[in-house]
Short mmCIF file of C-alpha atoms and ligand atoms in Angstrom, two decimals:
data_model
loop_
_atom_site.label_atom_id
_atom_site.label_comp_id
_atom_site.label_asym_id
_atom_site.label_seq_id
_atom_site.Cartn_x
_atom_site.Cartn_y
_atom_site.Cartn_z
CA MET A 1097 13.12 22.85 -2.69
CA LYS A 1098 11.14 21.55 0.26
CA THR A 1099 13.04 19.73 3.01
CA LEU A 1100 10.85 17.24 4.85
CA GLN A 1101 11.20 17.08 8.61
CA HIS A 1102 10.05 14.79 11.37
CA TYR A 1103 6.95 15.76 13.34
CA ILE A 1104 7.53 15.03 17.03
CA ASP A 1105 5.61 16.26 20.09
CA GLY A 1106 3.61 18.73 18.02
CA ARG A 1107 6.67 20.33 16.39
CA TRP A 1108 8.59 20.03 13.12
CA VAL A 1109 12.13 18.90 13.95
CA SER A 1110 15.32 17.98 12.12
CA PRO A 1111 17.09 14.68 12.75
CA ILE A 1112 19.27 14.60 15.88
CA GLU A 1113 22.17 13.01 14.03
CA PRO A 1114 23.22 14.41 10.66
CA GLY A 1115 22.24 11.44 8.50
CA SER A 1116 21.83 10.94 4.79
CA VAL A 1117 19.64 13.08 2.57
CA PHE A 1118 17.15 11.18 0.40
CA PRO A 1119 15.90 12.81 -2.80
CA VAL A 1120 12.17 12.71 -3.56
CA ILE A 1121 11.91 12.21 -7.32
CA ASN A 1122 8.79 12.66 -9.46
CA PRO A 1123 8.66 9.32 -11.31
CA ALA A 1124 6.96 10.84 -14.36
CA ASP A 1125 9.75 13.29 -15.27
CA GLU A 1126 12.65 12.37 -12.96
CA THR A 1127 12.82 15.87 -11.42
CA GLN A 1128 13.69 16.21 -7.77
CA VAL A 1129 10.75 17.75 -5.89
CA ALA A 1130 11.89 17.56 -2.26
CA GLU A 1131 14.47 16.03 0.02
CA ILE A 1132 14.19 14.05 3.24
CA ARG A 1133 16.67 14.32 6.09
CA MET A 1134 16.67 10.68 7.07
CA GLY A 1135 16.20 9.81 10.72
CA SER A 1136 17.86 7.29 13.01
CA ALA A 1137 17.21 5.36 16.22
CA ALA A 1138 17.88 8.60 18.13
CA ASP A 1139 14.86 10.26 16.51
CA VAL A 1140 12.75 7.18 17.24
CA GLU A 1141 13.77 7.54 20.88
CA LEU A 1142 12.56 11.15 20.95
CA ALA A 1143 9.28 10.31 19.18
CA VAL A 1144 8.51 7.31 21.39
CA ALA A 1145 9.24 9.36 24.52
CA ALA A 1146 6.78 12.04 23.32
CA ALA A 1147 4.14 9.41 22.48
CA HIS A 1148 4.64 7.71 25.83
CA ARG A 1149 4.25 10.99 27.77
CA ALA A 1150 1.13 11.89 25.76
CA PHE A 1151 -0.43 8.46 26.30
CA ALA A 1152 -0.82 9.06 30.03
CA SER A 1153 -3.48 11.72 29.48
CA PHE A 1154 -4.74 10.78 26.00
CA ALA A 1155 -5.82 7.29 27.14
CA SER A 1156 -8.19 8.87 29.65
CA THR A 1157 -9.45 11.64 27.36
CA PRO A 1158 -13.20 11.00 26.93
CA LEU A 1159 -14.17 9.13 23.75
CA ASP A 1160 -16.35 12.08 22.61
CA GLU A 1161 -13.33 14.37 22.65
CA ARG A 1162 -11.16 11.93 20.72
CA LEU A 1163 -13.88 11.50 18.12
CA GLU A 1164 -14.30 15.26 17.88
CA MET A 1165 -10.58 15.49 17.03
CA LEU A 1166 -11.14 12.94 14.26
CA ARG A 1167 -14.09 14.96 12.90
CA ARG A 1168 -11.86 18.05 12.73
CA LEU A 1169 -9.19 16.01 10.96
CA LYS A 1170 -11.72 14.65 8.47
CA ALA A 1171 -12.96 18.17 7.61
CA ILE A 1172 -9.38 19.31 6.92
CA PHE A 1173 -8.73 16.20 4.81
CA VAL A 1174 -11.81 16.88 2.69
CA ARG A 1175 -10.93 20.58 2.25
CA ARG A 1176 -7.33 19.79 1.23
CA ILE A 1177 -8.06 16.68 -0.86
CA ASP A 1178 -6.61 18.15 -4.09
CA GLU A 1179 -3.32 18.95 -2.38
CA MET A 1180 -3.21 15.37 -1.16
CA ALA A 1181 -3.93 14.01 -4.65
CA ASP A 1182 -1.14 16.19 -6.10
CA ALA A 1183 1.28 14.85 -3.49
CA ILE A 1184 0.42 11.21 -4.21
CA THR A 1185 0.75 11.56 -7.98
CA THR A 1186 4.02 13.47 -7.58
CA GLU A 1187 5.59 10.93 -5.24
CA MET A 1188 4.44 7.62 -6.75
CA GLY A 1189 2.94 8.31 -10.16
CA ALA A 1190 -0.69 7.15 -9.87
CA PRO A 1191 -3.03 8.87 -12.35
CA HIS A 1192 -4.37 12.02 -10.69
CA ASP A 1193 -8.05 10.99 -10.76
CA MET A 1194 -7.14 7.78 -8.98
CA SER A 1195 -4.94 9.66 -6.51
CA ARG A 1196 -7.85 11.96 -5.66
CA ASP A 1197 -10.95 9.74 -5.89
CA ALA A 1198 -9.51 6.48 -4.58
CA GLN A 1199 -6.23 7.07 -2.78
CA ALA A 1200 -6.66 10.48 -1.09
CA ALA A 1201 -10.39 9.87 -0.56
CA SER A 1202 -9.59 6.78 1.48
CA GLY A 1203 -8.27 9.14 4.22
CA PRO A 1204 -11.63 10.70 5.17
CA ASP A 1205 -13.31 7.34 4.42
CA HIS A 1206 -11.20 5.59 7.05
CA ILE A 1207 -11.94 8.38 9.53
CA GLU A 1208 -15.68 8.05 8.86
CA ALA A 1209 -15.58 4.25 9.19
CA THR A 1210 -13.70 4.66 12.48
CA LEU A 1211 -16.26 7.16 13.80
CA VAL A 1212 -19.11 4.79 12.99
CA ALA A 1213 -17.33 1.75 14.46
CA ALA A 1214 -16.30 3.64 17.60
CA LEU A 1215 -19.89 4.65 18.30
CA GLN A 1216 -21.15 1.09 17.79
CA LEU A 1217 -18.55 -0.56 19.98
CA ASP A 1218 -19.33 -1.65 23.53
CA TRP A 1219 -16.35 -0.05 25.24
CA GLU A 1220 -17.46 -1.47 28.57
CA THR A 1221 -19.90 -4.36 28.92
CA ARG A 1222 -21.01 -6.58 31.75
CA ILE A 1223 -21.27 -10.23 30.67
CA GLY A 1224 -22.47 -12.43 33.53
CA THR A 1225 -20.15 -11.67 36.41
CA SER A 1226 -17.38 -10.31 34.16
CA ASN A 1227 -16.72 -6.73 33.20
CA VAL A 1228 -15.31 -6.48 29.68
CA VAL A 1229 -13.45 -3.21 29.19
CA ARG A 1230 -11.72 -2.14 26.00
CA GLU A 1231 -8.58 -0.18 26.74
CA PRO A 1232 -5.97 1.44 24.49
CA VAL A 1233 -2.88 -0.68 23.94
CA GLY A 1234 -0.38 2.15 24.45
CA VAL A 1235 2.16 3.60 22.02
CA CYS A 1236 1.71 2.06 18.55
CA GLY A 1237 4.42 1.91 15.89
CA LEU A 1238 3.01 2.27 12.39
CA VAL A 1239 5.08 1.39 9.30
CA THR A 1240 3.58 1.91 5.85
CA PRO A 1241 4.43 1.25 2.16
CA TRP A 1242 4.37 3.60 -0.84
CA ASN A 1243 1.82 1.99 -3.16
CA TRP A 1244 -1.44 3.21 -1.52
CA PRO A 1245 0.16 5.52 1.01
CA ILE A 1246 -2.82 7.34 2.49
CA ASN A 1247 -5.01 4.27 2.65
CA GLN A 1248 -2.37 2.51 4.71
CA ILE A 1249 -1.57 5.46 6.95
CA MET A 1250 -5.15 6.41 7.74
CA ALA A 1251 -6.33 2.82 8.22
CA LYS A 1252 -3.87 2.74 11.12
CA VAL A 1253 -3.92 6.31 12.47
CA ALA A 1254 -7.70 6.84 12.71
CA PRO A 1255 -8.55 3.73 14.80
CA ALA A 1256 -5.51 4.28 17.02
CA ILE A 1257 -6.65 7.81 17.88
CA ALA A 1258 -10.25 6.71 18.44
CA ALA A 1259 -9.00 4.02 20.82
CA GLY A 1260 -6.87 6.45 22.83
CA CYS A 1261 -3.51 5.16 21.62
CA THR A 1262 -0.65 7.43 20.66
CA VAL A 1263 1.41 6.70 17.57
CA VAL A 1264 4.79 6.93 15.90
CA LEU A 1265 4.48 6.68 12.12
CA LYS A 1266 7.30 5.77 9.76
CA PRO A 1267 6.01 6.31 6.24
CA SER A 1268 7.74 4.84 3.22
CA GLU A 1269 10.76 6.85 2.14
CA GLN A 1270 9.33 6.47 -1.39
CA ALA A 1271 6.08 8.24 -0.50
CA PRO A 1272 6.90 10.94 2.04
CA LEU A 1273 4.93 13.87 0.57
CA SER A 1274 1.48 12.51 1.38
CA ALA A 1275 2.63 11.52 4.88
CA GLN A 1276 3.97 15.05 5.38
CA LEU A 1277 0.51 16.39 4.56
CA VAL A 1278 -1.11 14.03 7.06
CA ALA A 1279 1.18 15.52 9.73
CA GLU A 1280 0.22 19.02 8.55
CA PHE A 1281 -3.49 18.14 8.77
CA ILE A 1282 -3.02 16.73 12.27
CA ASP A 1283 -1.14 19.88 13.27
CA GLU A 1284 -3.98 22.00 11.91
CA ALA A 1285 -6.57 19.84 13.72
CA LYS A 1286 -4.70 20.64 16.97
CA LEU A 1287 -4.34 17.14 18.31
CA PRO A 1288 -2.53 17.20 21.66
CA PRO A 1289 1.28 17.19 21.22
CA GLY A 1290 2.75 13.70 21.20
CA VAL A 1291 -0.44 11.91 20.12
CA PHE A 1292 0.82 11.67 16.52
CA ASN A 1293 4.53 11.60 15.75
CA MET A 1294 6.26 10.93 12.46
CA VAL A 1295 9.87 9.95 11.81
CA HIS A 1296 11.22 9.73 8.27
CA GLY A 1297 13.87 7.18 7.43
CA THR A 1298 14.66 3.78 6.04
CA GLY A 1299 13.17 0.52 7.24
CA PRO A 1300 16.42 -0.97 8.54
CA ALA A 1301 17.30 2.23 10.49
CA VAL A 1302 13.99 3.68 11.71
CA GLY A 1303 11.43 0.88 11.21
CA HIS A 1304 13.69 -1.69 12.86
CA ALA A 1305 14.39 0.63 15.83
CA MET A 1306 10.63 0.97 16.30
CA SER A 1307 10.07 -2.81 16.25
CA ALA A 1308 12.79 -3.14 18.91
CA HIS A 1309 11.70 -0.26 21.16
CA PRO A 1310 10.50 -1.46 24.58
CA LEU A 1311 7.99 1.38 25.02
CA ILE A 1312 6.16 0.58 21.77
CA GLU A 1313 3.41 -1.86 22.74
CA MET A 1314 2.18 -2.73 19.26
CA MET A 1315 3.54 -2.67 15.70
CA SER A 1316 1.14 -2.30 12.78
CA PHE A 1317 3.07 -3.04 9.61
CA THR A 1318 2.06 -3.07 5.95
CA GLY A 1319 4.67 -3.97 3.36
CA SER A 1320 6.62 -6.84 1.91
CA THR A 1321 6.71 -10.27 3.51
CA ARG A 1322 10.51 -10.01 3.79
CA ALA A 1323 10.34 -6.85 5.95
CA GLY A 1324 7.29 -8.15 7.83
CA ILE A 1325 9.28 -11.16 9.01
CA ASP A 1326 11.95 -8.85 10.44
CA VAL A 1327 9.29 -6.76 12.19
CA ALA A 1328 7.66 -9.85 13.75
CA LYS A 1329 10.98 -11.38 14.87
CA THR A 1330 12.28 -8.11 16.33
CA ALA A 1331 8.98 -7.30 18.04
CA ALA A 1332 8.98 -10.74 19.66
CA ASP A 1333 11.96 -9.79 21.84
CA THR A 1334 9.83 -7.23 23.69
CA VAL A 1335 6.62 -9.31 23.39
CA LYS A 1336 4.76 -6.72 21.33
CA ARG A 1337 1.49 -7.28 19.60
CA VAL A 1338 1.98 -7.29 15.83
CA ALA A 1339 -0.60 -6.67 13.08
CA GLN A 1340 0.60 -7.23 9.54
CA GLU A 1341 -0.61 -6.93 5.97
CA LEU A 1342 1.96 -8.41 3.61
CA GLY A 1343 2.53 -9.32 -0.02
CA GLY A 1344 0.47 -11.30 -2.51
CA LYS A 1345 0.57 -13.33 -5.72
CA SER A 1346 -3.14 -13.70 -6.10
CA ALA A 1347 -4.86 -16.08 -8.50
CA ASN A 1348 -7.52 -14.71 -10.82
CA ILE A 1349 -9.37 -17.84 -11.98
CA ILE A 1350 -11.40 -17.59 -15.19
CA PHE A 1351 -13.62 -20.60 -15.92
CA ASP A 1352 -15.05 -21.39 -19.34
CA THR A 1353 -18.45 -20.57 -17.84
CA ALA A 1354 -17.41 -16.93 -17.25
CA ASP A 1355 -18.90 -13.89 -18.94
CA VAL A 1356 -15.71 -13.38 -20.93
CA GLU A 1357 -16.08 -9.62 -21.40
CA ARG A 1358 -16.52 -8.99 -17.70
CA ALA A 1359 -13.73 -11.40 -16.83
CA LEU A 1360 -11.44 -9.58 -19.26
CA ASP A 1361 -12.31 -6.21 -17.72
CA GLY A 1362 -11.61 -7.67 -14.30
CA ALA A 1363 -8.34 -9.30 -15.34
CA LEU A 1364 -7.03 -6.09 -16.95
CA ALA A 1365 -8.04 -3.90 -14.00
CA GLY A 1366 -6.74 -6.54 -11.59
CA ILE A 1367 -3.19 -6.48 -12.88
CA PHE A 1368 -2.83 -3.05 -14.51
CA GLY A 1369 -4.80 -0.98 -11.96
CA ASN A 1370 -2.33 1.25 -10.06
CA ASN A 1371 0.27 -0.17 -12.45
CA GLY A 1372 0.11 -3.58 -10.77
CA GLN A 1373 1.52 -2.00 -7.61
CA GLN A 1374 -1.16 -3.51 -5.39
CA CYS A 1375 -0.96 -6.22 -2.77
CA LEU A 1376 -4.20 -7.68 -4.09
CA ALA A 1377 -3.27 -7.54 -7.79
CA GLY A 1378 -4.64 -10.50 -9.75
CA SER A 1379 -1.14 -11.28 -10.97
CA ARG A 1380 -1.55 -15.01 -11.73
CA ILE A 1381 -4.34 -15.29 -14.28
CA LEU A 1382 -5.56 -18.89 -14.51
CA VAL A 1383 -7.67 -19.54 -17.64
CA GLN A 1384 -9.57 -22.74 -18.45
CA ARG A 1385 -8.20 -24.38 -21.58
CA GLY A 1386 -11.31 -24.16 -23.79
CA ILE A 1387 -11.31 -20.33 -23.73
CA ALA A 1388 -7.62 -19.72 -23.07
CA ASP A 1389 -6.31 -18.88 -26.56
CA ALA A 1390 -9.12 -16.49 -27.42
CA LEU A 1391 -9.13 -14.79 -24.02
CA ILE A 1392 -5.37 -14.33 -23.88
CA GLU A 1393 -5.37 -12.87 -27.40
CA ARG A 1394 -8.08 -10.35 -26.46
CA PHE A 1395 -6.22 -9.51 -23.24
CA VAL A 1396 -3.03 -8.78 -25.18
CA GLN A 1397 -4.87 -6.62 -27.74
CA ARG A 1398 -6.44 -4.56 -24.99
CA ALA A 1399 -3.21 -4.33 -22.96
CA ARG A 1400 -1.51 -2.78 -25.99
CA LYS A 1401 -4.18 -0.07 -26.13
CA ILE A 1402 -3.78 1.05 -22.51
CA ARG A 1403 -2.94 4.77 -22.42
CA LEU A 1404 0.42 5.13 -20.69
CA GLY A 1405 1.48 8.68 -19.91
CA ASP A 1406 1.65 11.79 -17.78
CA PRO A 1407 -0.30 10.92 -14.62
CA MET A 1408 -1.52 14.52 -14.30
CA LEU A 1409 -3.54 14.17 -17.55
CA PRO A 1410 -7.12 12.90 -17.21
CA SER A 1411 -6.71 10.75 -20.34
CA THR A 1412 -3.92 8.69 -18.76
CA GLU A 1413 -4.80 5.19 -17.61
CA ILE A 1414 -1.37 4.12 -16.32
CA GLY A 1415 1.46 6.36 -15.13
CA PRO A 1416 5.07 5.51 -14.41
CA LEU A 1417 6.29 3.00 -11.86
CA ALA A 1418 7.05 4.57 -8.50
CA PHE A 1419 10.87 4.71 -8.58
CA ARG A 1420 13.81 3.69 -10.71
CA GLN A 1421 15.01 0.64 -8.73
CA HIS A 1422 11.46 -0.66 -8.70
CA MET A 1423 11.15 -0.28 -12.47
CA GLU A 1424 14.47 -2.11 -12.93
CA ARG A 1425 13.33 -4.90 -10.62
CA VAL A 1426 10.04 -5.34 -12.50
CA LEU A 1427 11.85 -5.40 -15.86
CA SER A 1428 14.35 -7.96 -14.54
CA TYR A 1429 11.46 -10.45 -14.40
CA VAL A 1430 11.34 -10.54 -18.20
CA GLU A 1431 14.65 -12.45 -18.17
CA VAL A 1432 13.44 -14.54 -15.23
CA ALA A 1433 10.35 -15.46 -17.24
CA LYS A 1434 12.42 -16.45 -20.26
CA ALA A 1435 14.73 -18.56 -18.10
CA ASP A 1436 11.62 -20.26 -16.68
CA GLY A 1437 10.58 -21.17 -20.23
CA ALA A 1438 7.70 -18.67 -20.27
CA THR A 1439 6.53 -16.96 -23.46
CA LEU A 1440 6.53 -13.17 -23.59
CA LEU A 1441 3.12 -12.18 -24.98
CA THR A 1442 3.44 -8.39 -24.92
CA GLY A 1443 5.44 -5.53 -23.37
CA GLY A 1444 8.52 -6.38 -21.33
CA ARG A 1445 10.43 -3.15 -21.94
CA ARG A 1446 10.63 0.51 -21.08
CA SER A 1447 8.23 2.65 -23.04
CA GLU A 1448 9.88 4.19 -26.10
CA GLN A 1449 7.31 6.99 -26.15
CA HIS A 1450 8.78 8.54 -23.00
CA GLU A 1451 12.24 10.06 -22.82
CA LYS A 1452 11.96 10.62 -19.09
CA GLY A 1453 10.20 8.73 -16.33
CA TRP A 1454 9.89 5.16 -15.16
CA PHE A 1455 7.35 4.02 -17.75
CA ILE A 1456 7.15 0.41 -18.84
CA GLU A 1457 4.80 -1.21 -21.31
CA PRO A 1458 2.00 -3.32 -19.83
CA THR A 1459 3.46 -6.81 -19.88
CA ALA A 1460 2.06 -10.34 -20.05
CA VAL A 1461 3.71 -13.75 -20.16
CA LEU A 1462 2.41 -17.31 -20.48
CA ALA A 1463 4.10 -19.50 -17.87
CA PRO A 1464 4.80 -23.21 -18.41
CA HIS A 1465 3.78 -24.19 -14.86
CA ASN A 1466 2.97 -22.75 -11.47
CA ASP A 1467 6.41 -23.55 -10.02
CA SER A 1468 7.97 -20.91 -12.28
CA ARG A 1469 9.46 -17.95 -10.42
CA VAL A 1470 7.09 -15.58 -12.25
CA CYS A 1471 4.21 -17.52 -10.65
CA GLN A 1472 5.72 -17.68 -7.19
CA GLU A 1473 7.35 -14.26 -6.65
CA GLU A 1474 5.55 -10.97 -6.19
CA ILE A 1475 6.63 -8.73 -9.09
CA PHE A 1476 4.44 -5.79 -8.04
CA GLY A 1477 4.21 -4.17 -11.44
CA PRO A 1478 2.15 -4.23 -14.67
CA PHE A 1479 3.20 -7.81 -15.30
CA ALA A 1480 0.50 -10.44 -15.87
CA THR A 1481 1.38 -14.13 -15.72
CA PHE A 1482 -1.01 -16.52 -17.46
CA LEU A 1483 -1.44 -20.20 -16.65
CA VAL A 1484 -3.80 -22.62 -18.39
CA PHE A 1485 -5.77 -25.25 -16.43
CA ASP A 1486 -8.23 -28.03 -17.30
CA THR A 1487 -10.32 -28.89 -14.24
CA LEU A 1488 -11.82 -27.19 -11.21
CA ASP A 1489 -9.61 -29.21 -8.85
CA GLU A 1490 -6.51 -28.25 -10.81
CA ALA A 1491 -7.46 -24.56 -10.60
CA ILE A 1492 -7.93 -24.78 -6.84
CA HIS A 1493 -4.65 -26.63 -6.45
CA ILE A 1494 -2.73 -24.04 -8.50
CA ALA A 1495 -4.37 -21.11 -6.70
CA ASN A 1496 -3.42 -22.56 -3.31
CA SER A 1497 0.12 -23.54 -4.33
CA SER A 1498 1.67 -20.27 -3.26
CA ASN A 1499 3.55 -19.01 -0.22
CA PHE A 1500 1.30 -15.96 -0.22
CA GLY A 1501 -2.30 -16.01 0.93
CA LEU A 1502 -4.10 -12.74 0.31
CA VAL A 1503 -7.05 -12.95 -2.12
CA THR A 1504 -8.41 -15.06 -4.98
CA TYR A 1505 -10.76 -13.95 -7.75
CA VAL A 1506 -13.18 -16.34 -9.49
CA TRP A 1507 -15.07 -15.69 -12.74
CA SER A 1508 -17.97 -17.99 -13.61
CA GLU A 1509 -21.65 -17.55 -14.38
CA GLU A 1510 -22.26 -20.85 -12.53
CA ILE A 1511 -22.54 -19.64 -9.00
CA GLY A 1512 -22.13 -23.19 -7.67
CA ARG A 1513 -18.71 -23.47 -9.24
CA ALA A 1514 -17.60 -20.10 -7.89
CA HIS A 1515 -18.68 -21.07 -4.37
CA VAL A 1516 -17.01 -24.50 -4.18
P1 NAD B 2643 8.67 -2.76 1.98
O1 NAD B 2643 8.49 -3.94 2.86
O2 NAD B 2643 9.93 -2.59 1.25
O3 NAD B 2643 8.49 -1.42 2.84
C1 NAD B 2643 7.30 -1.16 3.58
C2 NAD B 2643 7.66 -0.28 4.74
O4 NAD B 2643 8.48 -1.02 5.65
C3 NAD B 2643 8.49 0.95 4.35
O5 NAD B 2643 8.13 2.03 5.16
C4 NAD B 2643 9.92 0.49 4.65
O6 NAD B 2643 10.81 1.56 4.87
C5 NAD B 2643 9.70 -0.35 5.90
N1 NAD B 2643 10.69 -1.37 6.18
C6 NAD B 2643 11.49 -2.03 5.31
N2 NAD B 2643 12.27 -2.91 5.99
C7 NAD B 2643 11.91 -2.82 7.30
C8 NAD B 2643 12.35 -3.47 8.50
N3 NAD B 2643 13.30 -4.40 8.47
N4 NAD B 2643 11.76 -3.13 9.67
C9 NAD B 2643 10.77 -2.21 9.70
N5 NAD B 2643 10.34 -1.54 8.62
C10 NAD B 2643 10.89 -1.86 7.43
O7 NAD B 2643 7.41 -2.73 1.00
P2 NAD B 2643 7.06 -1.64 -0.11
O8 NAD B 2643 7.92 -1.90 -1.30
O9 NAD B 2643 7.05 -0.27 0.49
O10 NAD B 2643 5.55 -2.01 -0.42
C11 NAD B 2643 5.18 -3.04 -1.26
C12 NAD B 2643 4.81 -4.28 -0.46
O11 NAD B 2643 3.73 -3.98 0.43
C13 NAD B 2643 4.30 -5.38 -1.37
O12 NAD B 2643 4.81 -6.61 -0.93
C14 NAD B 2643 2.79 -5.32 -1.18
O13 NAD B 2643 2.11 -6.51 -1.48
C15 NAD B 2643 2.70 -4.95 0.27
N6 NAD B 2643 1.41 -4.36 0.60
C16 NAD B 2643 0.51 -5.13 1.26
C17 NAD B 2643 -0.77 -4.63 1.54
C18 NAD B 2643 -1.80 -5.48 2.25
O14 NAD B 2643 -2.81 -4.94 2.66
N7 NAD B 2643 -1.58 -6.78 2.36
C19 NAD B 2643 -1.10 -3.34 1.15
C20 NAD B 2643 -0.14 -2.58 0.47
C21 NAD B 2643 1.12 -3.10 0.20
#
C-alpha cells in the first residue's frame, strides 16, 4: 500500500515527528488504498524555510522562465489526466467522467488561464509621475478542501508561480491522492526546489501552524466558514493577507414564469451534481406557489430515478459521499429536518442497493420556513430543501436571509424579473 509523504525542497520526506497515520479509504467500497503519515508544525517549519530560501531567487526569475515552467507543468497534466481522474474518483467518489472532464481538466485550464492573464497584465506601468510595479507577495500558504480538490489546488498554485511566489500547500486529508500527483507533476516539470512544497496533515495541526507562521506572507484558504474564521483570526496576529472562499447555502429561485423543464434540470443538477458536495450547490430551492406542487412532484420523481452507483462506471450519475463521517453528518439532517417541522419528500437514508460504500439516496425536504436549520446550515450533500414563496419581494428577502453569501440562481422567462 502506498504511503504518502510530504514534498519539501524538491524531495519526498517523512514527517519529522512520528505522528498519526491516516487511512485513505475508497468511499465506493470502503477499501484502504493508501496511508498518510500526518505532519506537524515541525514539518511546516521545514517547508516554510525551504519556500523562504527559494523565494529569494524565484521572485527575480524572469516572467518568461516562470511561464515556461507552467507550460511544462500543463503538458504533464494533460498527458497524465487519466491518472489524475482515477485518483480523484478513488479518494472522494465523484463519477469518473466528471473527475476527468471537469475536476482533473480544471488543472490545465487554470494553468492556461494564468498564462493568458500573466501575459496581459501590466507588471510595471508608469501612471503620471507614479511607477506601478506588481511584485510577488512572498511565501504563500495554501489550504484546500476535498470536494473539488484539483480545481482548488491549481487555482492557487498556478497564479502564485506565475507571480514569482513560493508556496506551501496543505491539501485536505480527505483528498490526498490528487494532491500527491500534483507534487509528482511539479517534480517532473523540474520546478526549482522549494518553489512548491506540500505538507500533509490535519487543519488544526498543519493548517493552523501555517496561518500562524511569521514567514508566510499570505494565506489562501478554501473550505468551511468555521475553519476560515480560525485562519483569518490566526493570520491577523502576523498581519498576513488572507484570501478566502467559504461555504454556501445558495438560493435557487424558480418563478412561475420559468421554463419549468429547464428550471427542473437546473435544480436537479444544482443540488445533486457532485453529490451536493459543492460550495455553490443550489441547496435552498425557492418555488413560487402557483407551480410549487407540480414542480416539486416532478423533482421528486426525477430524483428517484438518479443512477446511484460505482463511480468508475460511465452509467453512474452519483457516486458515494466522500467519507463516512460526512455521510453520517448529512444523514443526521433528516432528524434535524423533522424536528424543524419539515416534510421528508424522498430519500433520507443509506442506499439499500449497496452493501459497501457511503451511498445515500438523493434526498429532498419541504421546509416550513427559512429560519429552519435545514435552510440555514450548509449540509453539503445530496439534500435539497424546498421553500414556497408568493411574491418577488418575499423571494428576495428569503434568498438574502442567510449568513452565507455565495451565489443565487434565478429562473424566469421574464428577463426583467430576473434582473431586478
Ligand atoms: P474544512 O474547512 O473542513 O477543510 C478545508 C481545509 O481546511 C482542509 O484542508 C482542512 O484540513 C483545513 N482546515 C480545517 N481546519 C483548519 C484550521 N483551523 N486552520 C487551517 N486549516 C484548517 O472544509 P471541507 O470539509 O474540506 O470542505 C467543504 C467546505 O469547503 C464547504 O463549506 C464548502 O462550501 C467549502 N468550499 C468553498 C468553495 C468556494 O469556492 N467558496 C469551494 C469548495 C469548497
